[in-house]
Short mmCIF file of C-alpha atoms and ligand atoms in Angstrom, two decimals:
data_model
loop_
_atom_site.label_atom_id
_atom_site.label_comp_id
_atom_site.label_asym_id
_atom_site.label_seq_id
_atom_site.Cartn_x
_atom_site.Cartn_y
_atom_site.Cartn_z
CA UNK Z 29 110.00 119.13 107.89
CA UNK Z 30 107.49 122.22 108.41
CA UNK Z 31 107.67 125.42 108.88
CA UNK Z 32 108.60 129.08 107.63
CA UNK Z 33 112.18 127.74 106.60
CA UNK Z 34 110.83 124.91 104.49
CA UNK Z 35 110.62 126.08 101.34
CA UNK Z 36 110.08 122.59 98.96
CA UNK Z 37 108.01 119.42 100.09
CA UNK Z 38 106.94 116.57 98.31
CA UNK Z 39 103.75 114.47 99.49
CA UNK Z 40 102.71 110.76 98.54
CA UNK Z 41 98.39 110.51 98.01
CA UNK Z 42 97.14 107.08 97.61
CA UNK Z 43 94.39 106.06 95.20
CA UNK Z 44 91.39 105.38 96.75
CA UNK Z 45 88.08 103.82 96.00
CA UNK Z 46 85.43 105.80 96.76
CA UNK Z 47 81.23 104.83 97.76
CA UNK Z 48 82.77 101.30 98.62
CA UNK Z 49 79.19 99.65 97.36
CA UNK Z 50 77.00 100.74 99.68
CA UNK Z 51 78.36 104.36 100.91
CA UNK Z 52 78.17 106.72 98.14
CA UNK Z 53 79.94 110.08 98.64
CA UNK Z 54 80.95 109.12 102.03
CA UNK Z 55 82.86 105.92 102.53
CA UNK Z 56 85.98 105.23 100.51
CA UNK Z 57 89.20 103.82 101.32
CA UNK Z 58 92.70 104.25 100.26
CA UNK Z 59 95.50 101.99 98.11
CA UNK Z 60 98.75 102.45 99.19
CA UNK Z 61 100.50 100.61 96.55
CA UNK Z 62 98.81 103.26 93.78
CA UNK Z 63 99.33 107.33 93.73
CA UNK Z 64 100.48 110.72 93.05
CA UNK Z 65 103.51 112.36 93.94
CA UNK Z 66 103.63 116.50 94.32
CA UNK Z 67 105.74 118.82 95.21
CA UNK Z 68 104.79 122.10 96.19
CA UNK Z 69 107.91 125.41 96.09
CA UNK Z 70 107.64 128.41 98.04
CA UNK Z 71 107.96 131.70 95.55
CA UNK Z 72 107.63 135.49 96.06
CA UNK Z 73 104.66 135.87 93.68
CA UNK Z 74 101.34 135.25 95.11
CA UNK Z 75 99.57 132.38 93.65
CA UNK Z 76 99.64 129.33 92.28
CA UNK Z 77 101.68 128.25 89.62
CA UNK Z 78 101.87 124.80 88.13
CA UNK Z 79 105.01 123.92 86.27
CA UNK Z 80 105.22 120.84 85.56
CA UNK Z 81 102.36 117.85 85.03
CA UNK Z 82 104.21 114.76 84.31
CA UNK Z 83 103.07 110.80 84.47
CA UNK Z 84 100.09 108.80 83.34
CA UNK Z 85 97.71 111.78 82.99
CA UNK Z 86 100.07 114.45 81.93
CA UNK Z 87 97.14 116.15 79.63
CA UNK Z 88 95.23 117.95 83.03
CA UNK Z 89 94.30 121.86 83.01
CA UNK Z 90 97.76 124.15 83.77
CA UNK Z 91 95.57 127.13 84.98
CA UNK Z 92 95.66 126.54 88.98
CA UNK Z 93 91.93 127.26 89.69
CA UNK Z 94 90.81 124.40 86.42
CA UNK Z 95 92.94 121.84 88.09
CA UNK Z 96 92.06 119.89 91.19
CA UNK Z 97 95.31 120.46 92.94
CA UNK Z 98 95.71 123.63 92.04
CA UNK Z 99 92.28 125.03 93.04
CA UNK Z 100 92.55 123.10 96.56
CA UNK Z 101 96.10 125.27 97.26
CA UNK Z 102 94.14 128.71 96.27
CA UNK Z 103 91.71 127.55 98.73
CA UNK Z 104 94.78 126.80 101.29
CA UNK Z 105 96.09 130.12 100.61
CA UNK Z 106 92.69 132.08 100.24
CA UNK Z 107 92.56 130.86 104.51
CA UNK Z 108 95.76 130.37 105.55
CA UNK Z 109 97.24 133.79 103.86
CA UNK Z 110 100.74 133.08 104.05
CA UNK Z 111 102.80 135.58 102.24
CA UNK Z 112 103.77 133.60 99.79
CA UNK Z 113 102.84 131.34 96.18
CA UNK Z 114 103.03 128.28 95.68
CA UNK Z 115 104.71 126.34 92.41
CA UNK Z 116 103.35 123.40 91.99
CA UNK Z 117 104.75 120.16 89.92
CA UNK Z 118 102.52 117.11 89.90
CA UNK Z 119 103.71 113.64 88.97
CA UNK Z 120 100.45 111.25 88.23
CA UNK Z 121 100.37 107.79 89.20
CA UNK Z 122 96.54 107.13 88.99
CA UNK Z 123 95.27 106.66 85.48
CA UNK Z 124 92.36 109.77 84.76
CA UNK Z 125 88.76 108.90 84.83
CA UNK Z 126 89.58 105.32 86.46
CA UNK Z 127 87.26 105.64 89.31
CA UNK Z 128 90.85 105.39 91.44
CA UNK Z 129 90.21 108.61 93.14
CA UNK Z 130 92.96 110.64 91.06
CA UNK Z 131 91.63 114.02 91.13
CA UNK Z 132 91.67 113.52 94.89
CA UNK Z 133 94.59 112.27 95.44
CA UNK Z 134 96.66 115.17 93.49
CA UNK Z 135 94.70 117.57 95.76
CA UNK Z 136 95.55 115.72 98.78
CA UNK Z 137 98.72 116.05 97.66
CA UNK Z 138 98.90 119.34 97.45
CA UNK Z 139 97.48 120.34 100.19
CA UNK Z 140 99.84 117.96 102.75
CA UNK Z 141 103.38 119.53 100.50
CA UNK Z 142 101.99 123.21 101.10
CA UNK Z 143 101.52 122.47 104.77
CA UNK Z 144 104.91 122.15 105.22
CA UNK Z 145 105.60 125.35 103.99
CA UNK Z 146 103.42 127.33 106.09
CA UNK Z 147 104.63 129.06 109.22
CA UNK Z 148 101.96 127.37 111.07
CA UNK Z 149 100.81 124.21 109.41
CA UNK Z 150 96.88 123.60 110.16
CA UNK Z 151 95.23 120.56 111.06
CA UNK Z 152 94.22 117.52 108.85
CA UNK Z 153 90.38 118.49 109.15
CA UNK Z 154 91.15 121.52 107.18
CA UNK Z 155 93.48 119.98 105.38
CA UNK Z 156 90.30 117.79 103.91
CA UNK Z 157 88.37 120.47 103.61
CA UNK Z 158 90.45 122.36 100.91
CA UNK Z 159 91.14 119.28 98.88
CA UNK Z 160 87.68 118.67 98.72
CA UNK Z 161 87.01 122.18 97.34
CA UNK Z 162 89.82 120.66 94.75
CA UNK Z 163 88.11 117.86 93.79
CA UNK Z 164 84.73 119.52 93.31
CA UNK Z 165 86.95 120.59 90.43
CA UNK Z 166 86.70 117.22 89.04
CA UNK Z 167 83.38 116.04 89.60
CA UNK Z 168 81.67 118.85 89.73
CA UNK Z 169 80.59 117.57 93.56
CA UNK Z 170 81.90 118.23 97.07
CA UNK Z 171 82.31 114.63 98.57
CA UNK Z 172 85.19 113.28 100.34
CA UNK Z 173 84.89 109.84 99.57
CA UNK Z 174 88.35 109.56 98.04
CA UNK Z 175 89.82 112.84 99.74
CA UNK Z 176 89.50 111.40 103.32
CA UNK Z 177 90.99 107.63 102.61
CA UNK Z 178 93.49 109.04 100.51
CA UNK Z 179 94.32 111.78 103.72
CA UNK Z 180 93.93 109.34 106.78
CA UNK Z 181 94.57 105.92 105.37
CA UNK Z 182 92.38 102.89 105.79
CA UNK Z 183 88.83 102.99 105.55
CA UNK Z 184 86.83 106.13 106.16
CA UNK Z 185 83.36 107.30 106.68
CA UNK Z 186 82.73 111.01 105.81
CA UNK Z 187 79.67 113.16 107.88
CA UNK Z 188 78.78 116.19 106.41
CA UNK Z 189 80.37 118.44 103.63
CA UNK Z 190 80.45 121.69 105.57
CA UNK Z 191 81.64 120.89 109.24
CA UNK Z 192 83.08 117.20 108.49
CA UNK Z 193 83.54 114.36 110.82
CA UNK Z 194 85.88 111.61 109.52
CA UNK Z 195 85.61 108.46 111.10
CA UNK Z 196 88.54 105.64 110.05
CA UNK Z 197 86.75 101.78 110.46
CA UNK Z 198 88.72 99.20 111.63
CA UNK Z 199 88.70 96.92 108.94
CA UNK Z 200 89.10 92.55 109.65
CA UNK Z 201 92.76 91.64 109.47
CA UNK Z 202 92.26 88.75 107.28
CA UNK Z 203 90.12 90.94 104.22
CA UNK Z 204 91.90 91.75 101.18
CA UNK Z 205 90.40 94.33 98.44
CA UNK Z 206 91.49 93.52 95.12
CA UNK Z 207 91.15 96.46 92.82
CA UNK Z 208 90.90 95.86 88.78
CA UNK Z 209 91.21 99.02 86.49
CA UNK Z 210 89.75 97.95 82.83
CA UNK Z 211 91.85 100.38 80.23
CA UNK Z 212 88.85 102.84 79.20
CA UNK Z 213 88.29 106.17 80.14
CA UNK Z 214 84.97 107.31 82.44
CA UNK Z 215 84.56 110.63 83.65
CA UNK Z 216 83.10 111.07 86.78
CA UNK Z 217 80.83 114.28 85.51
CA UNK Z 218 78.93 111.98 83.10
CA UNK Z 219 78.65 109.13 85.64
CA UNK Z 220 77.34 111.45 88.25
CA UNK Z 221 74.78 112.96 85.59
CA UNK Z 222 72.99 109.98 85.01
CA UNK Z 223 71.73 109.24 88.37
CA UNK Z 224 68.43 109.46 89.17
CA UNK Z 225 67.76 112.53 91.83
CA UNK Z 226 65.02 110.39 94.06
CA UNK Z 227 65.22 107.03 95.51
CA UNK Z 228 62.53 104.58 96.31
CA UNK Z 229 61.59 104.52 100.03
CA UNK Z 230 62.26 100.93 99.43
CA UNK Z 231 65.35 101.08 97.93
CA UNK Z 232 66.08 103.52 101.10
CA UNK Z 233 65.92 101.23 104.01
CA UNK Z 234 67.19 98.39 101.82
CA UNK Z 235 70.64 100.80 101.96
CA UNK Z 236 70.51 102.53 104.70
CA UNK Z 237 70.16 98.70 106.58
CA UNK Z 238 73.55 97.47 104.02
CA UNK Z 239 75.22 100.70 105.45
CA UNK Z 240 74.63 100.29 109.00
CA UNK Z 241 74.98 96.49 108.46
CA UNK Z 242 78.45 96.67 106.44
CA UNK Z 243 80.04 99.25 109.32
CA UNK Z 244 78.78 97.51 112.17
CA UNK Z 245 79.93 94.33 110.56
CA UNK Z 246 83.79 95.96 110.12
CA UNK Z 247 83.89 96.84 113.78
CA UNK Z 248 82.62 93.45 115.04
CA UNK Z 249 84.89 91.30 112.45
CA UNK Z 250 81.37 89.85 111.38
CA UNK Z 251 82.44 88.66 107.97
CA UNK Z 252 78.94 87.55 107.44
CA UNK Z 253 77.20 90.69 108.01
CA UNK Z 254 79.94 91.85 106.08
CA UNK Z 255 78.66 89.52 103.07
CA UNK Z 256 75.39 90.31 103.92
CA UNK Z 257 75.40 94.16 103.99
CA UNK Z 258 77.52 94.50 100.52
CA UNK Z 259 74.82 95.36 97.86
CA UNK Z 260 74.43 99.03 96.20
CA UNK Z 261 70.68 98.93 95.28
CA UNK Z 262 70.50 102.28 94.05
CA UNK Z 263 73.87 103.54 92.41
CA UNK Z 264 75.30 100.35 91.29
CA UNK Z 265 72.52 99.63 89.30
CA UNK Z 266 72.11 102.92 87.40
CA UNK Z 267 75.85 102.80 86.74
CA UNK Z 268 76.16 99.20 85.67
CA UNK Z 269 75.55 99.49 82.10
CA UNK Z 270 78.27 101.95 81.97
CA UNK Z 271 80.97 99.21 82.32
CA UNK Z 272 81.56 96.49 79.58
CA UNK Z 273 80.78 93.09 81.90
CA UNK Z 274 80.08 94.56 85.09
CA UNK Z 275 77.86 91.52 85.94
CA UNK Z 276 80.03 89.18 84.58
CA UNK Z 277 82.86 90.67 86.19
CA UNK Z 278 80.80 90.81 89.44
CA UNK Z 279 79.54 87.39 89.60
CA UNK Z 280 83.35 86.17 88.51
CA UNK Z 281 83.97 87.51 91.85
CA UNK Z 282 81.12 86.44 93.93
CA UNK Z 283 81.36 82.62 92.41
CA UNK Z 284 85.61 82.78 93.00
CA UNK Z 285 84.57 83.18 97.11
CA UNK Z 286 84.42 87.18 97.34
CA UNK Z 287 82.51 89.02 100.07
CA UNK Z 288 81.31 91.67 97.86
CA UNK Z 289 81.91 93.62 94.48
CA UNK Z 290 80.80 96.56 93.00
CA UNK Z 291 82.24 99.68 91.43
CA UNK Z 292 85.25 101.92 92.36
CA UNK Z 293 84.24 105.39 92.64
CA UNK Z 294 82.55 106.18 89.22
CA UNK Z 295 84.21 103.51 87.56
CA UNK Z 296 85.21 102.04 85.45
CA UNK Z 297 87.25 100.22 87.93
CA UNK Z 298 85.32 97.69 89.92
CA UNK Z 299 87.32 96.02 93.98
CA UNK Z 300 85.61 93.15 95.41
CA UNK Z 301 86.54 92.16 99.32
CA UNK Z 302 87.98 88.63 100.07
CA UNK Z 303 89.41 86.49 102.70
CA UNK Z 304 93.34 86.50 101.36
CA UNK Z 305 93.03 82.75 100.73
CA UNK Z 306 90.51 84.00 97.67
CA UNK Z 307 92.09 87.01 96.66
CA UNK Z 308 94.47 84.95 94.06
CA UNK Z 309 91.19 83.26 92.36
CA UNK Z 310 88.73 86.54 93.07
CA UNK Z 311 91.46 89.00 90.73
CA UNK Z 312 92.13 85.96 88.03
CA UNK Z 313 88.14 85.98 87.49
CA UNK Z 314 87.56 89.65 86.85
CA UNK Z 315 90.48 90.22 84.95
CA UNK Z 316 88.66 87.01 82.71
CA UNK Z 317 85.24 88.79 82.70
CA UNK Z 318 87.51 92.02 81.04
CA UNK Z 319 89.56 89.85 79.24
CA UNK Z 320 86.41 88.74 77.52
CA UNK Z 321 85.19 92.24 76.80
CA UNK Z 322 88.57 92.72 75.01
CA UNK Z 323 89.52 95.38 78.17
CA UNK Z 324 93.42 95.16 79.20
CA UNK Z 325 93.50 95.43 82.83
CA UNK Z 326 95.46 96.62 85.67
CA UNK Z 327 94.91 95.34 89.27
CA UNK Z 328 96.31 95.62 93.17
CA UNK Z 329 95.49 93.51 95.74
CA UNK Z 330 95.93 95.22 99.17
CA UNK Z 331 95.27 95.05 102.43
CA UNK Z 332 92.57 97.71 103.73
CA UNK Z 333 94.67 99.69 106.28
CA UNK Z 334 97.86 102.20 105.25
CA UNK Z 335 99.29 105.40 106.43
CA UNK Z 336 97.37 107.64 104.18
CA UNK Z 337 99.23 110.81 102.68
CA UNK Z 338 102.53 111.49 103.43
CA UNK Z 339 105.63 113.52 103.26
CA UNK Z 340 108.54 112.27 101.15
CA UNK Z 341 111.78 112.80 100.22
CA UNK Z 342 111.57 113.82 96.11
CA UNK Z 343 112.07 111.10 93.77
CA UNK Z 344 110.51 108.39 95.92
N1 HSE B 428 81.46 109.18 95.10
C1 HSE B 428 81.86 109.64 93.79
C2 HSE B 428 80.94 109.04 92.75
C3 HSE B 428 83.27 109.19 93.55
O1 HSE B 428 80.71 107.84 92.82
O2 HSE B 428 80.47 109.76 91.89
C4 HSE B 428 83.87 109.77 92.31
O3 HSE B 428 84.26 111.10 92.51
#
């Protein structure tokens, strides 16, 4: 389904959650159960044209360079230069400001349709690197902590924002995240803008150990070092107070048996990591914690390995 005869595709994006605790801007992983759908038309005008914005978040800019998909097809087009626009209709799964990865994922989206347009689709790599000019959109960042999980699948480690290497970690069969979204709104510009811009030299090795502890824990299966390595000392602290019972939502977790738990993305969604035999009590005692805050909630529970973005038939 590529090529210069193809003139309609329609791509899947996962949610994702992005920092994963200890990672911020540069690990995330993706939730295959969650996403948005778009579907990207060949037309003679040059451009990009969205026509349609339909779904959960239906209220996103129209003009193509305000909008995260939108901007990361001019920057397909502005390198690829294929003698052609792009119409672009973009069906929302992933609530807005839920710290799912949303803005991503409708750039991912884009970017994977339009690539079976093109005469001579490009590789993934670039593929990332256009959404992420997308999402920068969004967050007024480049970081592909939600572009790459929601791309490759799984979890992935980012390096670099210029040249990028994307790593996907093998993640221990038996692990389950469970993902609760809290209804409120949090935009990822005004939880980027309160962080502090220096970090204790304390605070540094404390993360940069969790970091190196939490990967080399997912490629041994070392659930413990795992456990061990899953504290944010220096975003998840600053960010805390911007989520009605974050600690009581957090220790809900840790007491129910979970490995870890901290925010998704910007928030205010929070994921902890279990064993599968937890995952039932981990989700029933954050949804309590938000309960108790008066906060409706939505939640997954899936395993930590999928496809990533795909190509689909329209109306799947
Ligand atoms: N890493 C980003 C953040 C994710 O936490 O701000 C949201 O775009």
């Amino acid at each position: 389904m590529s090529g210069a005869r193809t003139t309609r595709a329609t791509a899947f994006a996962p949610a994702s959650v992005g920092n994963v605790a200890i990672g911020f801007d540069i690990l995330g992983f993706a939730i295959d159960s969650l996403g948005d759908r778009v579907t990207v038309a060949r037309r003679d005008a040059p451009g990009v044209e969205i026509t349609a914005i339909r779904g959960v978040a239906g209220d996103l800019p129209r003009e193509a360079r305000d909008n995260t998909a939108g901007r990361a097809l001019l920057a397909l087009q502005e390198a690829t230069r294929p003698g052609f626009g792009f119409s672009l209709e973009i069906d929302k799964g992933i609530p807005l400001g839920s710290g799912l990865g949303g803005s991503a994922a409708s750039a991912v989206g884009a970017v994977v349709a339009a690539n079976a347009l093109l005469p001579q689709p490009v590789s993934r790599l670039e593929l990332l690197q256009f959404a992420m000019a997308g999402e920068a959109v969004a967050s007024g960042a480049r970081h592909a902590d939600n572009i790459a999980p929601s791309l490759y699948g799984g979890l992935v480690l980012t390096v670099g924002i210029d040249h990028p290497r994307v790593k996907q970690i093998p993640v221990p069969a038996a692990i389950r995240a469970v993902v609760v979204h809290p209804h409120m709104f949090l935009a990822t510009a005004q939880a980027r803008a309160i962080l502090k811009l220096s970090v204790e030299l304390s605070d540094f090795v404390w993360q940069t150990a969790n970091l190196a502890g939490f990967i080399s824990g997912c490629y041994t299966e070392d659930l413990d070092l795992i456990r061990a390595s899953f504290e944010d000392v220096v975003i998840e602290p600053q960010r805390a107070a911007l989520i009605p019972g974050f600690q009581e939502v957090r220790r809900g977790a840790m007491e129910a048996g979970a490995l870890g738990c901290s925010i998704s993305g910007a928030g205010p969604s929070m994921f902890a990591w279990t064993l599968e035999s937890s995952a039932a009590a981990v989700l029933a005692a954050m949804r309590r914690q938000f309960a108790r805050q008066s906060l409706a909630t939505d939640h997954w529970v899936v395993e930590v390995r999928s496809a990533g973005a795909r190509l689909i038939e329209p109306g799947t």
